[in-house]
Short mmCIF file of the C-alpha atoms (twelve columns), coordinates in Angstrom:
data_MODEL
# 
_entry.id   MODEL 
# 
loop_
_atom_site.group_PDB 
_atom_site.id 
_atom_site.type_symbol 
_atom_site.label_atom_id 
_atom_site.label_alt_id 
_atom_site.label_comp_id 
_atom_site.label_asym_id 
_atom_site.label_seq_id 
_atom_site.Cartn_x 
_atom_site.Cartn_y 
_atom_site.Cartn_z 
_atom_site.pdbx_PDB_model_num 
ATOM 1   C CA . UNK A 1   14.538 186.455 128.748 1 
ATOM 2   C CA . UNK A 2   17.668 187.803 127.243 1 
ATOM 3   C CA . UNK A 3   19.129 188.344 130.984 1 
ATOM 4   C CA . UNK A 4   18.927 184.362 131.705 1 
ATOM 5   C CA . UNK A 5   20.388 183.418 128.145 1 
ATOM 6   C CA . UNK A 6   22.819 185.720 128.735 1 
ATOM 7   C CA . UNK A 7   23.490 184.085 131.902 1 
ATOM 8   C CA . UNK A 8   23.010 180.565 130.889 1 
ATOM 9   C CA . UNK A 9   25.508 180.944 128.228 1 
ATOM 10  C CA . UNK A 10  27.916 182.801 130.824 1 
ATOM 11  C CA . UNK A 11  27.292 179.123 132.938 1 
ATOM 12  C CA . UNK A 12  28.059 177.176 129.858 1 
ATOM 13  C CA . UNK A 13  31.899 178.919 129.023 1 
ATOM 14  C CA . UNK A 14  32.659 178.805 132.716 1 
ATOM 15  C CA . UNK A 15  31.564 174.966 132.634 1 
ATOM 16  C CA . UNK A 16  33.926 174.644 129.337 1 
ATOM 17  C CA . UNK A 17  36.659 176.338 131.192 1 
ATOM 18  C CA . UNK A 18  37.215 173.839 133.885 1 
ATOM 19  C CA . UNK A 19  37.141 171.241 131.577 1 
ATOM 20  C CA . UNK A 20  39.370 172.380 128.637 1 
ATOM 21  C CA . UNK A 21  41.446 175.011 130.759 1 
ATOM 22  C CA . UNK A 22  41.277 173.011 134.514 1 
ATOM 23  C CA . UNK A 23  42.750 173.896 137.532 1 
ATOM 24  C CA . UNK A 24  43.415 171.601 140.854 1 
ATOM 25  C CA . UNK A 25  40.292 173.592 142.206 1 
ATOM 26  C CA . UNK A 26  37.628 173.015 139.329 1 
ATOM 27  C CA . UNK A 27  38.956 169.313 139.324 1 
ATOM 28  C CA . UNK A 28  38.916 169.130 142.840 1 
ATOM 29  C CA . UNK A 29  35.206 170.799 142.501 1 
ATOM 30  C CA . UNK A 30  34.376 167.902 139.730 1 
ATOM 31  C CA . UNK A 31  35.670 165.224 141.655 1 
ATOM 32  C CA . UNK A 32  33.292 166.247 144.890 1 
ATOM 33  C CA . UNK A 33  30.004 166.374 141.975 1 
ATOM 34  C CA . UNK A 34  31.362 162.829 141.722 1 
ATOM 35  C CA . UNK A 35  31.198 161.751 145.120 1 
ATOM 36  C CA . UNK A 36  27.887 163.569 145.681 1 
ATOM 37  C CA . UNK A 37  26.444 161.701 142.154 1 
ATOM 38  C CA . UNK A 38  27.702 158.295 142.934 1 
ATOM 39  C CA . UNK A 39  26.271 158.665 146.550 1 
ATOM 40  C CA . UNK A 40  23.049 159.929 145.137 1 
ATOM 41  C CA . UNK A 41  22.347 156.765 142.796 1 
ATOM 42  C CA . UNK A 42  23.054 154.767 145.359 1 
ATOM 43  C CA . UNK A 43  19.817 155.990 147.436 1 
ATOM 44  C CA . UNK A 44  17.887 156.694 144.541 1 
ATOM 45  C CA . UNK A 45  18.989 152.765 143.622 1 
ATOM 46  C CA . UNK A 46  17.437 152.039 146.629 1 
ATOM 47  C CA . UNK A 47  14.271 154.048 146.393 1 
ATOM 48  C CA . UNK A 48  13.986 151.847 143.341 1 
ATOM 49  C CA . UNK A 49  13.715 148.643 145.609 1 
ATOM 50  C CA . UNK A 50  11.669 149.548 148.467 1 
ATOM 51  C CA . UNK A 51  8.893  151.125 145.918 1 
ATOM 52  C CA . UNK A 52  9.119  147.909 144.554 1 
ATOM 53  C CA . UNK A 53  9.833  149.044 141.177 1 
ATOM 54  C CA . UNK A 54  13.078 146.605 140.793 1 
ATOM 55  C CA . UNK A 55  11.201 144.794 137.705 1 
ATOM 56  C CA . UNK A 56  9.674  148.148 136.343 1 
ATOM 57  C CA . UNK A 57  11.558 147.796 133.459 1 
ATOM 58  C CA . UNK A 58  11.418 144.174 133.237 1 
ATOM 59  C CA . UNK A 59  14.084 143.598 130.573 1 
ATOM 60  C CA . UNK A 60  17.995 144.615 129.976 1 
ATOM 61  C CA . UNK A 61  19.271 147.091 128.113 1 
ATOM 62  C CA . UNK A 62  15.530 147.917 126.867 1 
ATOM 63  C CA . UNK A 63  12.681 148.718 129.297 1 
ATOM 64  C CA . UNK A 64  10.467 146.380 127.621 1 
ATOM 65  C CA . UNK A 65  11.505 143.563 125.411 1 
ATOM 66  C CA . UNK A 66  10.109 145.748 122.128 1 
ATOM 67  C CA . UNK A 67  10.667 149.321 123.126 1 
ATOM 68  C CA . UNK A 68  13.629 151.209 124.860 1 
ATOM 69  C CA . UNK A 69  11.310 153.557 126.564 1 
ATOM 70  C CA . UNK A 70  8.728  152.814 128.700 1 
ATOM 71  C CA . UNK A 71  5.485  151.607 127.706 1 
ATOM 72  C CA . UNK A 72  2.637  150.043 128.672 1 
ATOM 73  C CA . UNK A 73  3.569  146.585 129.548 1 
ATOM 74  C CA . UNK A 74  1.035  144.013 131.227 1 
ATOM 75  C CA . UNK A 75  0.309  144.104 134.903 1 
ATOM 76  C CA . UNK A 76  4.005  146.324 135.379 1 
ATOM 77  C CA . UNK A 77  2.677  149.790 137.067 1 
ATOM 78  C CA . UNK A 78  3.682  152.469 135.406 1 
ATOM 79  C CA . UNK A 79  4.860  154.376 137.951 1 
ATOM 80  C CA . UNK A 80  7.105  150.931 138.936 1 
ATOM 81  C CA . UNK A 81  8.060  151.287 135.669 1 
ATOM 82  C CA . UNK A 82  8.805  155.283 135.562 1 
ATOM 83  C CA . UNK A 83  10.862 154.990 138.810 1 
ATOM 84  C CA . UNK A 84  13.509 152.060 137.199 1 
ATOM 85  C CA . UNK A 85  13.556 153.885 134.027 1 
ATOM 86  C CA . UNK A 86  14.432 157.276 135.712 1 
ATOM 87  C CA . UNK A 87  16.864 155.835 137.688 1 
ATOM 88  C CA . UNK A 88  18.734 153.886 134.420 1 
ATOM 89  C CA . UNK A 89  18.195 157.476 133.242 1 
ATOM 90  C CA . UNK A 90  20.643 158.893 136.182 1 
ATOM 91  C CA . UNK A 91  22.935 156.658 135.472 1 
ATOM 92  C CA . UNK A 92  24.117 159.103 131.881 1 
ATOM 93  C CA . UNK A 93  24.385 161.631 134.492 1 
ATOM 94  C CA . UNK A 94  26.852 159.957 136.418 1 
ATOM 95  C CA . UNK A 95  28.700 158.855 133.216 1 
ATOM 96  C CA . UNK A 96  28.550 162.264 132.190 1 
ATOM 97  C CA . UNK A 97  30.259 163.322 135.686 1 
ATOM 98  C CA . UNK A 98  32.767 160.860 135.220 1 
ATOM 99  C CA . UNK A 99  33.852 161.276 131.854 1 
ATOM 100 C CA . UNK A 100 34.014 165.147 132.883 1 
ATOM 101 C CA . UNK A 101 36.472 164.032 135.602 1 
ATOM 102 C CA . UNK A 102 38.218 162.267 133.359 1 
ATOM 103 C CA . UNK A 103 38.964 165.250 131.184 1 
ATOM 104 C CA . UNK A 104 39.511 167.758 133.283 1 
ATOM 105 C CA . UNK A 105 42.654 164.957 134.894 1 
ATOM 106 C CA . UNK A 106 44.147 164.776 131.763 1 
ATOM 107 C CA . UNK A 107 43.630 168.481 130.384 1 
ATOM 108 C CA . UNK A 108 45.530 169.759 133.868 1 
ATOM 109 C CA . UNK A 109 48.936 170.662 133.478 1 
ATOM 110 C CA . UNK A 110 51.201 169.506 134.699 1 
ATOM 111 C CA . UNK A 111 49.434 166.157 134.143 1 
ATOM 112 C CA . UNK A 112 49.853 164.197 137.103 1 
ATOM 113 C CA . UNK A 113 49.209 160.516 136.560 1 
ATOM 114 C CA . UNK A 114 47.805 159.512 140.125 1 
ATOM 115 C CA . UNK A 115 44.911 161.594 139.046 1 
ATOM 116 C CA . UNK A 116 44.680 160.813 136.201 1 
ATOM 117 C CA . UNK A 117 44.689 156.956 136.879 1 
ATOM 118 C CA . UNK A 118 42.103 157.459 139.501 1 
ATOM 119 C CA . UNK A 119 39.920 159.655 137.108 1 
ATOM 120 C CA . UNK A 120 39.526 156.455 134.564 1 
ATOM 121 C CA . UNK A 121 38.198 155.029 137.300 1 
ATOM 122 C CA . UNK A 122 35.370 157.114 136.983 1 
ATOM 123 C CA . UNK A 123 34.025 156.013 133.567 1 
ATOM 124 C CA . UNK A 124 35.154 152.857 133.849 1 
ATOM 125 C CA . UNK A 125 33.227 152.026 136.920 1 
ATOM 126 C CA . UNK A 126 30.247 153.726 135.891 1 
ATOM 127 C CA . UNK A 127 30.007 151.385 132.618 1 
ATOM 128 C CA . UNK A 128 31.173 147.988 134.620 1 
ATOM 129 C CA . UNK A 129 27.601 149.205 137.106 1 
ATOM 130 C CA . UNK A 130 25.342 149.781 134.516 1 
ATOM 131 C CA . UNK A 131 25.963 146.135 132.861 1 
ATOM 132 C CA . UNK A 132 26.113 145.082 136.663 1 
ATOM 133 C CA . UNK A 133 22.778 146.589 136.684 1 
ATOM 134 C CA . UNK A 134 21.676 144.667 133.450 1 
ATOM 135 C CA . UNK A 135 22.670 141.306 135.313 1 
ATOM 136 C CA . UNK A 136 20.762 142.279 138.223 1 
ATOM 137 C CA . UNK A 137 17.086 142.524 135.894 1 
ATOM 138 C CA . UNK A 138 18.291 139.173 134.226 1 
ATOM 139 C CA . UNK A 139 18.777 137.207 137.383 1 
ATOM 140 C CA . UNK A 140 15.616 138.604 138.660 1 
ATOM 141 C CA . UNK A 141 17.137 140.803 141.643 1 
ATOM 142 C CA . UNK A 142 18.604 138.016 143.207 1 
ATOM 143 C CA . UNK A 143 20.191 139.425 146.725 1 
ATOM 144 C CA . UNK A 144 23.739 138.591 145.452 1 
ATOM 145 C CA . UNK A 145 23.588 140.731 142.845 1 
ATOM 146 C CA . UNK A 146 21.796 143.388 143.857 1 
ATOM 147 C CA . UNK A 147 24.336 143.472 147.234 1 
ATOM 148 C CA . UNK A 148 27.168 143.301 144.835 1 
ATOM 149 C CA . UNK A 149 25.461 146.097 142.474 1 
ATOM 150 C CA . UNK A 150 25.371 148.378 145.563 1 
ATOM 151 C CA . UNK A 151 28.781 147.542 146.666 1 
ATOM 152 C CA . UNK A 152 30.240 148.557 143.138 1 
ATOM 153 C CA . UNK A 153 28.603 151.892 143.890 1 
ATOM 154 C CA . UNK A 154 30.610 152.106 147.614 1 
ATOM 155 C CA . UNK A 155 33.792 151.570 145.328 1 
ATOM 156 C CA . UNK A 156 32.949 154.079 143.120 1 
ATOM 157 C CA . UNK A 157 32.456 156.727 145.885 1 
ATOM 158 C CA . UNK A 158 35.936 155.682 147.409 1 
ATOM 159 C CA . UNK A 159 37.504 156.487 144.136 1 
ATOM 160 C CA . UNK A 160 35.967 159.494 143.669 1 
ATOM 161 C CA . UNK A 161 36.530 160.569 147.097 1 
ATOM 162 C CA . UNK A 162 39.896 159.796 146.407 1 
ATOM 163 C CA . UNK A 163 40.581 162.136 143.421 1 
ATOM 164 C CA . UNK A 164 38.925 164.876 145.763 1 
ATOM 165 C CA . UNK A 165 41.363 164.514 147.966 1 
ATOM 166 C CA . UNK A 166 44.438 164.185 146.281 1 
ATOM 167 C CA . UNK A 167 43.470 166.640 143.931 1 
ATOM 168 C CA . UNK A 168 44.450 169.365 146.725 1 
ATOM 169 C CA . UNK A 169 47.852 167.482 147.259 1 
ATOM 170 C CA . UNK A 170 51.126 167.767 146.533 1 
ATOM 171 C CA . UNK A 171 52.060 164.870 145.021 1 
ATOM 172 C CA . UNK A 172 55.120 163.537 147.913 1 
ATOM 173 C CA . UNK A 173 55.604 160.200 149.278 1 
ATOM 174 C CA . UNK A 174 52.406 160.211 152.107 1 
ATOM 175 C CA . UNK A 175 53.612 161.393 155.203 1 
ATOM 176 C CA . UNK A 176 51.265 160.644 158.708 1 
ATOM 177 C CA . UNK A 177 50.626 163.676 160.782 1 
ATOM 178 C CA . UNK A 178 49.012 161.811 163.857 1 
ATOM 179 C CA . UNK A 179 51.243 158.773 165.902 1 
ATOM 180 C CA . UNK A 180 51.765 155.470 164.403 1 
ATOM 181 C CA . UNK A 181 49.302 154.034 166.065 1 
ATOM 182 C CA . UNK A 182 46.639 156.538 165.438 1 
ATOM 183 C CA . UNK A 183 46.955 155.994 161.560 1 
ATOM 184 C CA . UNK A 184 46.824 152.395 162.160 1 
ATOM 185 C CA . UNK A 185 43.655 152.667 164.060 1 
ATOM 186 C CA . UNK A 186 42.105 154.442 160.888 1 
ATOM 187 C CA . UNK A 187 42.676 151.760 158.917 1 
ATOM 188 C CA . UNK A 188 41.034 149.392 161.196 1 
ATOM 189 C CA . UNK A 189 38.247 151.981 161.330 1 
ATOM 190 C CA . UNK A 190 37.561 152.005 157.504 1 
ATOM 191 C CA . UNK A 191 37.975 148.035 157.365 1 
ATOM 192 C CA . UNK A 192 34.837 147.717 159.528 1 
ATOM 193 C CA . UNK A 193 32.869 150.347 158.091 1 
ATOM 194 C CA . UNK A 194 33.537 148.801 154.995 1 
ATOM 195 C CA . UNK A 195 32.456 145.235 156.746 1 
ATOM 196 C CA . UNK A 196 29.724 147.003 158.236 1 
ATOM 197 C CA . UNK A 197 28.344 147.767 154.875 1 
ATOM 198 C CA . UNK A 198 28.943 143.917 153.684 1 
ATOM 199 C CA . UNK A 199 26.824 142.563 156.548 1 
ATOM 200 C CA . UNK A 200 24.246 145.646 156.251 1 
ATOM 201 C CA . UNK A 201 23.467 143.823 152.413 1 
ATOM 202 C CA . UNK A 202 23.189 140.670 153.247 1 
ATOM 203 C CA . UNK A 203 20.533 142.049 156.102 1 
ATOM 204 C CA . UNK A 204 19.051 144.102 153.338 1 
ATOM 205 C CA . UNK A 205 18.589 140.493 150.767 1 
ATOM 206 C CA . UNK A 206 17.027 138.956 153.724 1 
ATOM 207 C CA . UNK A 207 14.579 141.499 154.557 1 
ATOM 208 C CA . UNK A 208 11.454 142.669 153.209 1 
ATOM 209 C CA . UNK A 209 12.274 145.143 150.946 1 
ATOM 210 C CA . UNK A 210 12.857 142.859 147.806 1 
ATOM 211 C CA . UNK A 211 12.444 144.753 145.118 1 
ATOM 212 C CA . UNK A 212 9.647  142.690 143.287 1 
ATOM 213 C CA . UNK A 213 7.311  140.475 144.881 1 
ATOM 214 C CA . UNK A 214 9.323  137.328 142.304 1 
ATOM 215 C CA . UNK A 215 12.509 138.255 143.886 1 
ATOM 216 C CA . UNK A 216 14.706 135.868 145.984 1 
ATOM 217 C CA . UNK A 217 16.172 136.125 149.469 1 
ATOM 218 C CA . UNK A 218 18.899 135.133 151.443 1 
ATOM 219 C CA . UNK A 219 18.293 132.037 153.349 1 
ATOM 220 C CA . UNK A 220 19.290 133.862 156.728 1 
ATOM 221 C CA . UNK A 221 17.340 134.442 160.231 1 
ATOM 222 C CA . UNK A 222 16.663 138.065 159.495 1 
ATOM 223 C CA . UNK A 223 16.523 138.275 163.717 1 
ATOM 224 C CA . UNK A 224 20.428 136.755 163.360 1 
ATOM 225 C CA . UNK A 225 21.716 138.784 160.931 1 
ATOM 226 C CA . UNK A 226 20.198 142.000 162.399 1 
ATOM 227 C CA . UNK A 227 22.135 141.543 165.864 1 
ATOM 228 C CA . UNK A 228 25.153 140.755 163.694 1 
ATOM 229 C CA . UNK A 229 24.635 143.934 161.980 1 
ATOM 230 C CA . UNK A 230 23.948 145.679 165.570 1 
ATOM 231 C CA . UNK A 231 27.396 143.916 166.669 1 
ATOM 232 C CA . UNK A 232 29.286 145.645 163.832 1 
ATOM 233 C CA . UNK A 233 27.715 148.735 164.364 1 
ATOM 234 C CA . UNK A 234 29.129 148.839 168.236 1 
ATOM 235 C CA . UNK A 235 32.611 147.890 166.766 1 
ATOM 236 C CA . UNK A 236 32.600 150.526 164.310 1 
ATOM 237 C CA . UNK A 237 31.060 153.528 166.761 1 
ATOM 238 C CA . UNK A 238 33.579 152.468 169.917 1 
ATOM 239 C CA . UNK A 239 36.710 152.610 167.003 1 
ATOM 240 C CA . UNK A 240 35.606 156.177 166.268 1 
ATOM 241 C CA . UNK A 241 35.148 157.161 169.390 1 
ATOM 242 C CA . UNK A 242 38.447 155.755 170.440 1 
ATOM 243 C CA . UNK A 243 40.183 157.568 167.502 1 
ATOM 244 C CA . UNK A 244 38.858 160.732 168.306 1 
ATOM 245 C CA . UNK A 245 39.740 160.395 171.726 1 
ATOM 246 C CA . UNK A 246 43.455 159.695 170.770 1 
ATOM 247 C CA . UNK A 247 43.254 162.265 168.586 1 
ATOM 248 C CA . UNK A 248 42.425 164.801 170.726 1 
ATOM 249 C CA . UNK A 249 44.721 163.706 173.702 1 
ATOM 250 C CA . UNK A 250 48.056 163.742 171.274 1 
ATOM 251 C CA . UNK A 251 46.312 167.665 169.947 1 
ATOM 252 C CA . UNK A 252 45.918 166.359 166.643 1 
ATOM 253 C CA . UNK A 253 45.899 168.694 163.723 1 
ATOM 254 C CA . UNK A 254 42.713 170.246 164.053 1 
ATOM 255 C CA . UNK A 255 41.341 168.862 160.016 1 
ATOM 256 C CA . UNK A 256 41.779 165.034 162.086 1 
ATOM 257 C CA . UNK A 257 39.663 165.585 165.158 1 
ATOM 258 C CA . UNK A 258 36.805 167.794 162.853 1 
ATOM 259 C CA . UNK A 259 36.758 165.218 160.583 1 
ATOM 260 C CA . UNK A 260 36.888 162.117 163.305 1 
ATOM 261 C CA . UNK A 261 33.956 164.202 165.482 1 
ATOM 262 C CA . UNK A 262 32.003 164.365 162.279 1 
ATOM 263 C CA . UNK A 263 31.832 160.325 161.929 1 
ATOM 264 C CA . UNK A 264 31.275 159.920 164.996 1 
ATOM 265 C CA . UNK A 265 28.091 162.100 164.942 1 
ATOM 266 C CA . UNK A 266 26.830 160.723 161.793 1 
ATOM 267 C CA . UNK A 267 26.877 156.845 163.156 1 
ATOM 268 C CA . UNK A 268 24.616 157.944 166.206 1 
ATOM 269 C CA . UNK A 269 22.196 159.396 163.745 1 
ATOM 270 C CA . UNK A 270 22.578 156.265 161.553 1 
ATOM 271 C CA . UNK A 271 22.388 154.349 164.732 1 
ATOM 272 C CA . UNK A 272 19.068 156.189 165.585 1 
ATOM 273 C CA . UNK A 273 17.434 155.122 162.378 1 
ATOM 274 C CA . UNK A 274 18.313 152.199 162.468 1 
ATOM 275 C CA . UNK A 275 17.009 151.260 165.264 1 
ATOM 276 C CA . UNK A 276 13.645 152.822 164.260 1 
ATOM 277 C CA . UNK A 277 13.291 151.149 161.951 1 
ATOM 278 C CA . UNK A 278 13.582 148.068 163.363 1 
ATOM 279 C CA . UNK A 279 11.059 148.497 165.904 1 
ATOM 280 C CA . UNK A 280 8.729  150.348 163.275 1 
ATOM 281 C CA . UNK A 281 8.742  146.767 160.826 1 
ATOM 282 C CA . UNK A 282 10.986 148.258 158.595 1 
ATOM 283 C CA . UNK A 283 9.182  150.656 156.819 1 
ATOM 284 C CA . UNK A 284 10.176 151.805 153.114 1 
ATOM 285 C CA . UNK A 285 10.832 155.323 153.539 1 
ATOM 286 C CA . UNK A 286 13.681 154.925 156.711 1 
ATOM 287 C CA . UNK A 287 15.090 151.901 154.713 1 
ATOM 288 C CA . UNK A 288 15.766 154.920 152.043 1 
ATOM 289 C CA . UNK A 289 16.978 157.041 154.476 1 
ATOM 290 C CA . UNK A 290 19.374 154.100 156.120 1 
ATOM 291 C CA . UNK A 291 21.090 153.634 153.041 1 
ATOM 292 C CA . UNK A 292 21.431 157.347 152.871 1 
ATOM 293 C CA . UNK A 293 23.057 157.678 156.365 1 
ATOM 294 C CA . UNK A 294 25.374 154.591 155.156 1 
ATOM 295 C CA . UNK A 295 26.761 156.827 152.504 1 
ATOM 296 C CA . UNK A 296 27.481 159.650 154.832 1 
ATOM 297 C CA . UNK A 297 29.078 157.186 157.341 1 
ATOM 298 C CA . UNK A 298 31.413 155.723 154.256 1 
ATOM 299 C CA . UNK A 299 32.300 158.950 153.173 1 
ATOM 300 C CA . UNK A 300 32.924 160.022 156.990 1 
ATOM 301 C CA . UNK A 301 35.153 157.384 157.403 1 
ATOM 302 C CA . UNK A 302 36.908 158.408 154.271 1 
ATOM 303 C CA . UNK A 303 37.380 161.678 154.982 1 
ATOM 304 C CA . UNK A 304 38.669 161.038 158.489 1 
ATOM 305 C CA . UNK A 305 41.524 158.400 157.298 1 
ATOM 306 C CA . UNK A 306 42.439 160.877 154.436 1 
ATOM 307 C CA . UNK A 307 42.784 163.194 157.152 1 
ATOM 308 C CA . UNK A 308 45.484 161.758 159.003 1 
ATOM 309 C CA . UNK A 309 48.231 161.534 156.226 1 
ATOM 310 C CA . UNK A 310 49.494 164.138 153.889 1 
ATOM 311 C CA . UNK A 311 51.306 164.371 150.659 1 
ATOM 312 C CA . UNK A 312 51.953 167.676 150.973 1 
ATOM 313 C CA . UNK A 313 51.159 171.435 149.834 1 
ATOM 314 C CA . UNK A 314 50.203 171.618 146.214 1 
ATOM 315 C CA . UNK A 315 53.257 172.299 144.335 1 
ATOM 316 C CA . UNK A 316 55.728 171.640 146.884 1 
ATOM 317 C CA . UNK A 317 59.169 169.607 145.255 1 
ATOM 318 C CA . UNK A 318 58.784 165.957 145.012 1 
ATOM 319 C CA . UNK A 319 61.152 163.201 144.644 1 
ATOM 320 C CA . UNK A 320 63.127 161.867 141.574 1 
ATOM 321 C CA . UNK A 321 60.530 159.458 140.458 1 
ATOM 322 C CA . UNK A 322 57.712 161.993 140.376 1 
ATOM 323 C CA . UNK A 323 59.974 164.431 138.077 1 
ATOM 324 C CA . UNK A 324 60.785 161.745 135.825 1 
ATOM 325 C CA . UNK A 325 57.041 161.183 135.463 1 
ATOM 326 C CA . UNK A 326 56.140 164.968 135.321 1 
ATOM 327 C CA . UNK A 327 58.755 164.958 132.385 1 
ATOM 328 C CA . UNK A 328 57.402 161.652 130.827 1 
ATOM 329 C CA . UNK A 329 53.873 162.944 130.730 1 
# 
C-alpha cells in the first residue's frame, strides 16, 4: 500500500512539473490528451444519442428541474438518464484538459504567443460547448443544434491538433516542403473532409438515431442525402489518393507520404462501415463507431496538411517581428 502511494504521489509532482515547470514536450504531450479528449466526447456524445438517452437529463444546467444529480424522474430510464449525466460529467474532464493546456502555454518560457493564443482556445471552446449543449436539451435535440453541437467539437479538435503541432515548431514564417501544387491540393483535401462532415450531420438529423423518441428531424429524403454523403465520400478518398500519389512521385519527405497513406487507409475503413451500416438499417452500435472513424479521418486529414509545411526546428532564429514579441512577452 505504501509502494502505490509512494508512486501515486511520484505521478502527482511529475503531473505538477509539466504544468508549473513545462517544456515544448509535456505541452506538446498535453495538447495530444486534448485532441484524444475532445475526440473522445465526441463519440461518447454520440453514444448518448443512439442509446437514446438525449433527454436523460431532461433539463439544463440541472439533470432534473429540482436536483443537479440524477434522480428518479417519471417515465426517464435511469440508465437514459445515467448515460447524459456521465457524459455532462466528461465534459469537467475536458475543461480540466484544457485549462491544463492553457497553463502549461503560458508557464513555458520563452512564452510564445501563437501557443498561447491557440491554448485559450481550449477553455474557451470547452465552455461555449457545454452551454451549446444546454441549448441543445432546451430545444429538445432539434437536428440543427445537435449538428452544430457536434461541429463545435470538430473545431475544438482542429485547435487542439493545432497546438500539438506547432508546439514542436520553430516559430518561422511557414515554409512548404512539397510543390506548390501539392500544398494546394491539401487544402482542397481538408475543405471536403470538413464538408464531408457537414453533409454526414445533416444525414445523421434525418436518420433514425434521434436521440429521444420527441425529437425532430430534418425534412430530407434520407435515400438523397445518403448518396450525397456517398458522393462526398468518393471526392474526398480520390483527393487523398491523388495526394499521395503526387507525393510519392515528387519523393516527398517521408513524414508527408506516412501521414497521406495513413488517411487514405482510415477512409476505406470508414468507407467499410459505412456502408454496413447502411445495408444493416443503421444499427446503433456502427453509428457509434462511424462517428468514431469520422474523428480519425478529421484528424488524418489534419495531420497530413500539417505535414506538408514547416516552421522550422524548435529554436531555430526567427524574424524581427517574432523577437520583438519574444521581448514583449
Amino acid at each position: 500500500m505504501k509502494h502505490l502511494l509512494d508512486q501515486a504521489r511520484r505521478h502527482a509532482v511529475n503531473l505538477s512539473q509539466t504544468l508549473w515547470s513545462p517544456t515544448p514536450v509535456t505541452l506538446r504531450r498535453w495538447a495530444w490528451v486534448a485532441v484524444a479528449a475532445n475526440a473522445g466526447i465526441t463519440v461518447t456524445g454520440a453514444a448518448v444519442r443512439v442509446s437514446k438517452s438525449g433527454l436523460g437529463c431532461p433539463t439544463w444546467p440541472r439533470c432534473t428541474p429540482d436536483s443537479l444529480l440524477p434522480t428518479a424522474h417519471g417515465e426517464i430510464s435511469p440508465i437514459n438518464m445515467a448515460v447524459e449525466f456521465g457524459n455532462r460529467l466528461l465534459t469537467f474532464l475536458v475543461l480540466a484538459i484544457g485549462l491544463a493546456c492553457l497553463v502549461a502555454a503560458l508557464r513555458l518560457l520563452p512564452r510564445r504567443r501563437d501557443l498561447v493564443r491557440l491554448a485559450w482556445l481550449q477553455p474557451i471552446g470547452v465552455a461555449a460547448q457545454a452551454l451549446w449543449g444546454g441549448l441543445v436539451v432546451r430545444s429538445v435535440l432539434n437536428p440543427i443544434t445537435v449538428s452544430v453541437h457536434f461541429l463545435i467539437s470538430i473545431g475544438l479538435i482542429a485547435a487542439s491538433f493545432a497546438l500539438y503541432a506547432r508546439a514542436k515548431e520553430g516559430d518561422a514564417a511557414p515554409e512548404r516542403v512539397v510543390h506548390r501544387d501539392i500544398r494546394t491540393l491539401g487544402y482542397a483535401l481538408i475543405a471536403a473532409v470538413a464538408v464531408l462532415l457537414v453533409v454526414g450531420v445533416v444525414v445523421t438529423g434525418t436518420g433514425p438515431h434521434s436521440g429521444d423518441e420527441m425529437a425532430s428531424r430534418f425534412p430530407f429524403d434520407i435515400e438523397t442525402v445518403a448518396r450525397i454523403h456517398a458522393d462526398v465520400v468518393y471526392v474526398v478518398v480520390g483527393l487523398t489518393f491523388a495526394l499521395l500519389f503526387a507525393l510519392h512521385v515528387t519523393d516527398a519527405p517521408a513524414a508527408a507520404r506516412r501521414a497521406a497513406l495513413t488517411l487514405l487507409a482510415v477512409e476505406l475503413a470508414q468507407g467499410v462501415i459505412g456502408y454496413v451500416q447502411y445495408f444493416l438499417a443503421v444499427p446503433a452500435f456502427l453509428v457509434g463507431l462511424h462517428v468514431f472513424g469520422a474523428t480519425l479521418v478529421w484528424i488524418g486529414a489534419l495531420r497530413t496538411v500539417y505535414a506538408l509545411r514547416s516552421r522550422g526546428p524548435l529554436g531555430a532564429p526567427t524574424g524581427r517581428r517574432d523577437i520583438r514579441d519574444s521581448v514583449a512577452a
